Coordinates of C-alpha atoms in Angstrom, one line a residue:
X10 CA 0.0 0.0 0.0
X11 CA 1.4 3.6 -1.0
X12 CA 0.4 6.3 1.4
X13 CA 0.8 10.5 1.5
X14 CA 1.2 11.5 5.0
X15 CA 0.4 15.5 3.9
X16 CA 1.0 18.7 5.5
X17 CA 1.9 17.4 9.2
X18 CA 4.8 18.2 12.2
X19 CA 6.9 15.3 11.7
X20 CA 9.5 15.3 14.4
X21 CA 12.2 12.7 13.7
X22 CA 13.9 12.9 17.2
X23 CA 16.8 10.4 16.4
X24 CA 18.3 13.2 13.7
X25 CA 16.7 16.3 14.9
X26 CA 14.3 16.9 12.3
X27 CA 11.0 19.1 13.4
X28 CA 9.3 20.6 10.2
X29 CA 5.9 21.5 8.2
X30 CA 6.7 18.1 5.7
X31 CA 4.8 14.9 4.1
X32 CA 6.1 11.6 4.6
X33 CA 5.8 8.7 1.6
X34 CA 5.4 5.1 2.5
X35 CA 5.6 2.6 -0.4
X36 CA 6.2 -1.2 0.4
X37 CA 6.2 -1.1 4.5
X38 CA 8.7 1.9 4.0
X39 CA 9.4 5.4 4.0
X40 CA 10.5 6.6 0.6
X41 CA 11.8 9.9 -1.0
X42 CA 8.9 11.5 -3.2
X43 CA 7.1 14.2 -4.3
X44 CA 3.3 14.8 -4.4
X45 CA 3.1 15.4 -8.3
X46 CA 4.9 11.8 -9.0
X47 CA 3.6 9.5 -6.4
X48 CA 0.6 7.7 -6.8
X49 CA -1.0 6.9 -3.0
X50 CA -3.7 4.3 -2.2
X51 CA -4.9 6.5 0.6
X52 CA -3.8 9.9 1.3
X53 CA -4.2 11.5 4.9
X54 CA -4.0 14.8 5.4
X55 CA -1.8 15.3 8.9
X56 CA -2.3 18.9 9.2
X57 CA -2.4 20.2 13.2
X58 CA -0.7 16.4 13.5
X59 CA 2.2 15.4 14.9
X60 CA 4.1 12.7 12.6
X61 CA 6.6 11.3 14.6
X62 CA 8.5 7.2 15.0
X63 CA 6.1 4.5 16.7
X64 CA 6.6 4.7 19.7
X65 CA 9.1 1.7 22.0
X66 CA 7.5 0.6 25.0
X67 CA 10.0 -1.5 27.0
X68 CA 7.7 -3.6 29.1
X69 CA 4.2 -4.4 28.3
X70 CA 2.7 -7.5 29.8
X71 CA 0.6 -9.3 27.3
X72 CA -0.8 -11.7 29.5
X73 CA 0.0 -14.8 27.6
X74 CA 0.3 -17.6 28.0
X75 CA -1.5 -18.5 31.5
X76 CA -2.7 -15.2 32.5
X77 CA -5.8 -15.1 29.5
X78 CA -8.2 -13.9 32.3
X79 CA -6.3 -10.7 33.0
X80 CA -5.8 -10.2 29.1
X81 CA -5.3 -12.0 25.6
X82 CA -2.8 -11.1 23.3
X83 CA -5.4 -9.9 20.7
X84 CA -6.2 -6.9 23.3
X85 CA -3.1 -5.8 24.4
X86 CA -2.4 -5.5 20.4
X87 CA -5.3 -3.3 19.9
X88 CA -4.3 -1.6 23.2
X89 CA -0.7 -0.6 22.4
X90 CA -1.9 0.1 18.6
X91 CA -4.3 2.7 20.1
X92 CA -1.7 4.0 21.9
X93 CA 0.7 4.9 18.9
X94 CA 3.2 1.7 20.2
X95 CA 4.7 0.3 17.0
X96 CA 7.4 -1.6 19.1
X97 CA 7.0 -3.4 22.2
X98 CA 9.2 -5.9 24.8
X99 CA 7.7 -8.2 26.6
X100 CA 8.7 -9.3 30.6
X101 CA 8.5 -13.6 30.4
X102 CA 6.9 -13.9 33.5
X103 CA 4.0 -15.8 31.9
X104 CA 3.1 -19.2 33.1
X105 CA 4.9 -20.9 32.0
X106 CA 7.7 -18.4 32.2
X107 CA 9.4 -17.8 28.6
X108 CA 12.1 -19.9 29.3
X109 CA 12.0 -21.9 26.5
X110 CA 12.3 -21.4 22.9
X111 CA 9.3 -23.3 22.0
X112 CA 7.4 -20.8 24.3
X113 CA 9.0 -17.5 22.6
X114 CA 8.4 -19.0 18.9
X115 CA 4.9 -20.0 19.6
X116 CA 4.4 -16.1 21.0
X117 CA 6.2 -14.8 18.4
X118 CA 4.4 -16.3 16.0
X119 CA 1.0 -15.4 17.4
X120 CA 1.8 -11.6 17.5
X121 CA 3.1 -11.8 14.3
X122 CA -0.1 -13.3 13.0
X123 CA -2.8 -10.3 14.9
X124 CA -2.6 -6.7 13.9
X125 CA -0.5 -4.6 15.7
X126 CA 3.0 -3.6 17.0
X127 CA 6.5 -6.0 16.8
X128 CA 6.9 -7.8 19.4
X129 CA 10.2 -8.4 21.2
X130 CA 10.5 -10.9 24.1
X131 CA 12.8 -10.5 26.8
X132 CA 13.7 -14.1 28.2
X133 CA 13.9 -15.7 31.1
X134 CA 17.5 -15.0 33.0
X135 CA 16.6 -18.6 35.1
X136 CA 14.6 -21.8 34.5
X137 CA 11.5 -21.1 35.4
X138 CA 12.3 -17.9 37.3
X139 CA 13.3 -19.7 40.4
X140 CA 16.9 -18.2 40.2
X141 CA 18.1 -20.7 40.3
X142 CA 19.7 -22.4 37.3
X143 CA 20.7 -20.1 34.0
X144 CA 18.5 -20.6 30.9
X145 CA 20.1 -21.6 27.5
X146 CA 20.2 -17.7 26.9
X147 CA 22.1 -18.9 22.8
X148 CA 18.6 -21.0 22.2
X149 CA 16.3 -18.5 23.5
X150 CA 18.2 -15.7 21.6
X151 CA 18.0 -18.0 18.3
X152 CA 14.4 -17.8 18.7
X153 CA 13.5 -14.3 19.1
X154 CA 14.7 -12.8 22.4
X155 CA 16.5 -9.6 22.6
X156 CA 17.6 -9.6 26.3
X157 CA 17.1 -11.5 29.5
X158 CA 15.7 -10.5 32.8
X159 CA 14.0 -11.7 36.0
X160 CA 11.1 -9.8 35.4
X161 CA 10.1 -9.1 39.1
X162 CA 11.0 -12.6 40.7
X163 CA 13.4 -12.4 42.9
X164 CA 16.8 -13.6 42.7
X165 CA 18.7 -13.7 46.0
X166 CA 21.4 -15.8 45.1
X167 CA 24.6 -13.0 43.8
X168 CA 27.0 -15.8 42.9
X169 CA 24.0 -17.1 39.9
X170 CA 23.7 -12.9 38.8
X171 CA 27.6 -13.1 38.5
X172 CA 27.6 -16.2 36.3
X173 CA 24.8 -15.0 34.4
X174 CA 27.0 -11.2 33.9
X175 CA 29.9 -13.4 33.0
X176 CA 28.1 -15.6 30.5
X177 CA 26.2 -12.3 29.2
X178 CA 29.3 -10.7 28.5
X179 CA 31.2 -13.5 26.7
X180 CA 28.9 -14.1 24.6
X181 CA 27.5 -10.5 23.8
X182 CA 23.8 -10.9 25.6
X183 CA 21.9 -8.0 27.2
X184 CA 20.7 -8.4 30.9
X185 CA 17.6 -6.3 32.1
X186 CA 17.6 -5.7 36.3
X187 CA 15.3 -4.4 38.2
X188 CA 17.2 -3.9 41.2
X189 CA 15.1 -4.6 44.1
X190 CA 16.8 -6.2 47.4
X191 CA 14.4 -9.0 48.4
X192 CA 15.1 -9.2 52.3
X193 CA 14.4 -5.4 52.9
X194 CA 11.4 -5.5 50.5
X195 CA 10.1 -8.2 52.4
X196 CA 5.6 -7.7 52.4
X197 CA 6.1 -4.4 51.7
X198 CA 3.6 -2.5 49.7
X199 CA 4.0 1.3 49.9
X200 CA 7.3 2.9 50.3
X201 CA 8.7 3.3 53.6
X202 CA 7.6 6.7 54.7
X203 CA 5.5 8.5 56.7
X204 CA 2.7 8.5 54.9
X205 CA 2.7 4.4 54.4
X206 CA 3.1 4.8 58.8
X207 CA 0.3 6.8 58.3
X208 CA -1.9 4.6 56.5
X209 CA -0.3 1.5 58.2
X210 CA 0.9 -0.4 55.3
X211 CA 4.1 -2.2 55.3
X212 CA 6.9 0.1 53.6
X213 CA 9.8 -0.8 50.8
X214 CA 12.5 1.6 52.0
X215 CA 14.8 3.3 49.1
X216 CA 17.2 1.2 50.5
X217 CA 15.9 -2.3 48.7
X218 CA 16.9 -0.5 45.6
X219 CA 20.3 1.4 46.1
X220 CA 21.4 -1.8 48.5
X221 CA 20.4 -4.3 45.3
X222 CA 21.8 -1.4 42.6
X223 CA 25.1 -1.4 44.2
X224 CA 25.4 -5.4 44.3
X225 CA 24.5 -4.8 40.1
X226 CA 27.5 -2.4 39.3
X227 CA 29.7 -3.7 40.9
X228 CA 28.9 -7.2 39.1
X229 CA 29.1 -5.5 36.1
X230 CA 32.4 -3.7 36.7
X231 CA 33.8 -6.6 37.5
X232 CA 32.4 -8.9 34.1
X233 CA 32.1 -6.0 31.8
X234 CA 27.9 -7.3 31.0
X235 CA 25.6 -5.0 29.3
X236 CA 23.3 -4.2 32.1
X237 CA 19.5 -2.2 31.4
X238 CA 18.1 -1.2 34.7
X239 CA 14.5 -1.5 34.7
X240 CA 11.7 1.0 36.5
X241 CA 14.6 2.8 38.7
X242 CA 11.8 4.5 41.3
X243 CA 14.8 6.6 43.6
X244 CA 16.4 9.6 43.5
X245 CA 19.7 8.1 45.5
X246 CA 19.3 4.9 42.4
X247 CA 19.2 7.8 39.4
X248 CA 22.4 9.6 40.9
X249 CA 24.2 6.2 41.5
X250 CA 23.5 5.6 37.4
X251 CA 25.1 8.5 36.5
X252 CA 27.7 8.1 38.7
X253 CA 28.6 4.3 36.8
X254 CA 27.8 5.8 33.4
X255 CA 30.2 8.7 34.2
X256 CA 32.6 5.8 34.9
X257 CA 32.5 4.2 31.6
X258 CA 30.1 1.6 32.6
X259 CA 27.8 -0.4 29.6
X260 CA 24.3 0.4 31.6
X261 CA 20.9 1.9 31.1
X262 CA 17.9 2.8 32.6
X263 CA 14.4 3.6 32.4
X264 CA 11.7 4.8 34.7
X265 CA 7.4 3.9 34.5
X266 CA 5.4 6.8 33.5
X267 CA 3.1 6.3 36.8
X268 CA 6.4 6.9 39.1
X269 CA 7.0 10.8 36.6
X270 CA 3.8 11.6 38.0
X271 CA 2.6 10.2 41.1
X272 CA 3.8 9.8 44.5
X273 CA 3.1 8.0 48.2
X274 CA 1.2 11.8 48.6
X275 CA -1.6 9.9 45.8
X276 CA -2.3 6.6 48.3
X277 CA -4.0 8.8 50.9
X278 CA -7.4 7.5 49.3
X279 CA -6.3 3.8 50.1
X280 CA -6.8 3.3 45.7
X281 CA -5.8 0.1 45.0
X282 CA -4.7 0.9 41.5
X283 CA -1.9 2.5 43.2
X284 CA -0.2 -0.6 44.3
X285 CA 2.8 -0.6 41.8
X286 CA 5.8 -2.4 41.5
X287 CA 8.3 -0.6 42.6
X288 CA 6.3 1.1 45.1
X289 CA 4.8 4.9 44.2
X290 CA 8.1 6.9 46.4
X291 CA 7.8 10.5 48.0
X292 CA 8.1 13.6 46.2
X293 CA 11.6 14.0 46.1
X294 CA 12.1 10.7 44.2
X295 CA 9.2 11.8 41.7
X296 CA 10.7 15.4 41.4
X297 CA 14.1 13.4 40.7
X298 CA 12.9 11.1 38.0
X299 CA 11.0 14.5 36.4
X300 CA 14.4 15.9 36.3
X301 CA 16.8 13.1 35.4
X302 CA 14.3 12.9 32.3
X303 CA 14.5 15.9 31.3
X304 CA 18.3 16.0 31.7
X305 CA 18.9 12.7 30.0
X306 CA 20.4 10.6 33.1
X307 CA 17.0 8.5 32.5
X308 CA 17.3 6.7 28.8
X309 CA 13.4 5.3 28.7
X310 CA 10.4 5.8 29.6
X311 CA 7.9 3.1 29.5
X312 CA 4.3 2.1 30.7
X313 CA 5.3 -1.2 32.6
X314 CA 1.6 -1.8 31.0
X315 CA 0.5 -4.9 33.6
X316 CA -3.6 -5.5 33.0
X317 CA -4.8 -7.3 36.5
X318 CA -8.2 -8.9 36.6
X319 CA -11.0 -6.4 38.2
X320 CA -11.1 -8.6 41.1
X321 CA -7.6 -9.0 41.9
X322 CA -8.3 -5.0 42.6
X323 CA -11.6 -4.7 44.5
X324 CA -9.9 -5.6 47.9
X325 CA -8.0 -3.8 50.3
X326 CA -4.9 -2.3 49.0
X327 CA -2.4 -4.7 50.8
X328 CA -4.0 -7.9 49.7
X329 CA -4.5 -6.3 46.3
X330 CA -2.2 -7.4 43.0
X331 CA 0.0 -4.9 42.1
X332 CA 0.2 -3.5 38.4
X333 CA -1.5 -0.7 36.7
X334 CA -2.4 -0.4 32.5
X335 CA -1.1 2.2 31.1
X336 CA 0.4 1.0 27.3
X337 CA -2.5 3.5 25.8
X338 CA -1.5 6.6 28.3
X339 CA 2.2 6.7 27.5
X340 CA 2.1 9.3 25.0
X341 CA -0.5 11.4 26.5
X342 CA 1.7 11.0 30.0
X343 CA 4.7 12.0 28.1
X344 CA 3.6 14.9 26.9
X345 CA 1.6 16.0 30.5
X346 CA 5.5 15.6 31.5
X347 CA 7.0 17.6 28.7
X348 CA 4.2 20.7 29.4
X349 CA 4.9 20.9 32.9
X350 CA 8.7 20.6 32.5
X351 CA 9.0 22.8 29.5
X352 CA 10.7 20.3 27.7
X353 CA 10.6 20.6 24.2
X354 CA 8.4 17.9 21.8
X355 CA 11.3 16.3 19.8
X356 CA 13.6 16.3 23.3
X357 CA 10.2 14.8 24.7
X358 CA 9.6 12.0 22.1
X359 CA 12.8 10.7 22.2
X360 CA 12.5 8.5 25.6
X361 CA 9.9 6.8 24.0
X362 CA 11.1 6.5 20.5
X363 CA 14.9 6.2 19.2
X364 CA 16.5 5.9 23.2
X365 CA 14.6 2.7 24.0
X366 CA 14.7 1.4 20.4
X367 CA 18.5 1.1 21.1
X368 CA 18.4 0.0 24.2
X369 CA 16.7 -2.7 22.4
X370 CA 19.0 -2.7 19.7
X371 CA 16.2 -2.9 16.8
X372 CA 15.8 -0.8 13.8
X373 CA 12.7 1.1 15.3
X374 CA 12.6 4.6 16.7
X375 CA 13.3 7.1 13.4
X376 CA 12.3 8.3 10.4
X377 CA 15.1 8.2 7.7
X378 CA 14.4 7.1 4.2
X379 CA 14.6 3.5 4.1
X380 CA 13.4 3.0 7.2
X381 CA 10.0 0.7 8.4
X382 CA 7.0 2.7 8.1
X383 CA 6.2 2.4 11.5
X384 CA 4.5 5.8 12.7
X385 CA 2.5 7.2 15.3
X386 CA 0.1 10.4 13.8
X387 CA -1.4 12.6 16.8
X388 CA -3.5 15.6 17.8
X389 CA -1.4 16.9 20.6
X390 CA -4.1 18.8 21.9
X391 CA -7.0 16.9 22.0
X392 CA -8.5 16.5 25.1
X393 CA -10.0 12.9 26.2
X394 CA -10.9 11.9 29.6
X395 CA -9.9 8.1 31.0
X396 CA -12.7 6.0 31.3
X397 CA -13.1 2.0 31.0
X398 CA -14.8 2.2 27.3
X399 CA -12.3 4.6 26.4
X400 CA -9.7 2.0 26.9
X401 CA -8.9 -1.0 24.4
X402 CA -7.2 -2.7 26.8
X403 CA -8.7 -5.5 28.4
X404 CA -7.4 -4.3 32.2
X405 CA -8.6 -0.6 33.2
X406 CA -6.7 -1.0 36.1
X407 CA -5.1 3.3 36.1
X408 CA -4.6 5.3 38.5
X409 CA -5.9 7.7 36.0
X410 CA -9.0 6.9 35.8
X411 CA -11.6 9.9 35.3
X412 CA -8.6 11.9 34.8
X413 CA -8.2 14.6 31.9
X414 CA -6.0 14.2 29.3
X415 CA -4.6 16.1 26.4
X416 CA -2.9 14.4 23.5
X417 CA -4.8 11.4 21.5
X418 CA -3.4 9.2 18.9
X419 CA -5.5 9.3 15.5
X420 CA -3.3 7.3 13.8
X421 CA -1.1 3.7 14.0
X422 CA 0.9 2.7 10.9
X423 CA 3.0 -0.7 11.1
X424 CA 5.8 -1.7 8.2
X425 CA 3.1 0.6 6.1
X426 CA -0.3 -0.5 7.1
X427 CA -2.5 1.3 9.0
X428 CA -3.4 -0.9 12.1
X429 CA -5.1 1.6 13.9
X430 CA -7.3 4.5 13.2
X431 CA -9.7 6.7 15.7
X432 CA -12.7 7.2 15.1
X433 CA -12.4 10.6 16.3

């Protein structure tokens, strides 16, 4: 299909570009044209629209296999779709855990067969996620996986993350953390402050992160592994990052979208959909992550999309399952960030464009001639208001529900088709 993206933004935040342009997409990519020579199938006209890459969301739970009652794949396709995601990875804790290539392939070739974004999964780091014993990281990366991670199962035992660094960095494979020391997190559900003493819910202090990040860095030091840091939540686990990048160290990071705008001030109301893992911190930590954004200490933002049946919710918020959907809010989130930071909209896109699409190491995330005609067209201005039928996802567990929000996607194009389109 040949289309004429006409008269839109398009901001190209991997080379800078932000101009009045079209765009021509001819065989699932983007071509150099003109409007008197090519011949489109379908034209649409773009103008007061943004034109920018899909958009790379590193962790979106699509439920399967096991958890079908919290979600199905088909749902969470439509979901991201309708939230401008061309790109998405994966966590493998499923049941069963993707810890086996059979399991990736058969996922891989489900996604590949519903409309919607590319699918990436990350792999199991152990068998069965007991951390226990390594998987066969050279079999599951034959099959489709781009890096390996424990998802949020714990793993306690240091001398299994230093064989797994070591065997990472022989052989080239990525390793996705999300440093969380076990022992001090122990039945915690709100971070330890005093507004979880004042609610009398069990606290995560800061400390489970900086105590597990420091175990991390100095692993990877030592082995020279390629180590992503997933949903960093701390001001002290930010400045520690920058401190090991400064130091030449292989490592990323990325923060949830929930954690740029919320805080343990938000739990007052006792809202279950504000049990998140890591936990919501105080307002330093929130004002920190704004900041490290902004600045670029922070490489990616992502939803941490994680759909949880309705009544895994409707209980009290300790006994609750933690998780929030979010894979259609991260644009709209992104740029509530970007207005209230004064950050401006190319500087903006790029956490959620060409930064994670290298941290996944995938051709995704620009807009360069030749590249896959994977776009995201939006009204940055339109105003929408979160409800559960405004939501394709098949979890409408937000925090931001009934909240107003500016910035829609009209728009989904994947390797040239267009697999989603609003209604308006």
């Amino acid at each position: 299909m040949k289309i004429h993206i006409k008269n839109g933004r398009v901001i190209d935040p991997a080379s800078g570009r932000d101009e009045i342009a079209d765009v021509f997409i001819a065989a699932g990519r983007i071509v150099t044209s003109d409007s008197s020579t090519f011949h489109a199938n379908r034209t649409i006209d773009a103008t007061g629209l943004v034109v920018c890459p899909g958009l790379v969301d590193l962790s979106v739970r699509l439920r399967e296999p096991g958890f079908e009652y919290k979600a199905t794949l088909e749902s969470e396709m439509l979901a991201a779709a309708a939230g401008g995601v061309t790109s998405l990875a994966c966590p493998p804790d499923t049941d069963p855990p993707l810890d086996e290539p059979g399991l990736v392939e058969m996922l891989k070739f489900r996604a590949k067969n519903l409309p919607g974004p590319r699918v990436y999964p990350v792999g199991a780091l152990t068998q069965k996620l007991e951390g226990k014993m390594l998987t066969e990281m050279a079999e599951l990366t034959e099959a489709g996986c781009r890096a390996f991670t424990q998802a949020d199962a714990p793993l306690t035992d240091t001398l299994v993350l230093l064989r797994a660094m070591e065997y990472a960095a022989t052989f080239g494979f990525r390793l996705w953390l999300r440093p969380q020391d076990v022992m001090l997190a122990r039945g915690g559900v709100a971070h330890d402050g005093a507004i979880a003493s004042r609610l009398g819910l069990p606290g995560i202090p800061a400390l489970a992160e900086t105590v597990a990040l420091a175990s991390i860095l100095q692993l990877a030091r030592e082995t020279g592994a390629r180590v992503h840091l997933a949903r960093l939540s701390t001001r002290e686990g930010i400045a520690m990052v920058q401190a090991a990048k400064a130091q030449g160290l292989a490592v990323t990071c990325d923060v949830a979208a929930t954690h740029v705008h919320l805080s343990e001030n938000d739990l007052i109301g006792f809202d279950s959909h504000l049990h998140l893992v890591p936990p919501l911190r105080s307002l330093r930590d929130r004002d920190a992550i704004r900041e490290a954004l902004r600045d670029g200490a922070v490489d990616a933002l992502c939803s941490d999309h994680t759909p949880v049946d309705e009544d895994e919710k409707q209980v009290p918020f300790g006994e609750s399952a933690p998780g929030a959907s979010g894979v259609e809010l991260l644009l709209p989130l992104t740029l509530k960030w970007a207005r209230e930071m004064n950050v401006p909209l190319p500087r903006a896109l790029a956490p959620i464009t060409c930064q994670p699409a290298r941290i996944l190491d995938i051709p995704a995330g620009e807009l360069a001639v030749g590249a896959n005609a994977d776009l995201c067209i939006f009204d940055a201005h339109a105003e929408w208001v979160v409800t559960p039928t405004s939501l394709a996802s098949q979890g409408d567990n937000t925090p931001f529900l009934n909240h107003p929000m500016q910035g829609r996607v009209r728009y989904t194009l994947i390797d040239g088709h267009i697999d989603f389109e609003s209604a308006r």
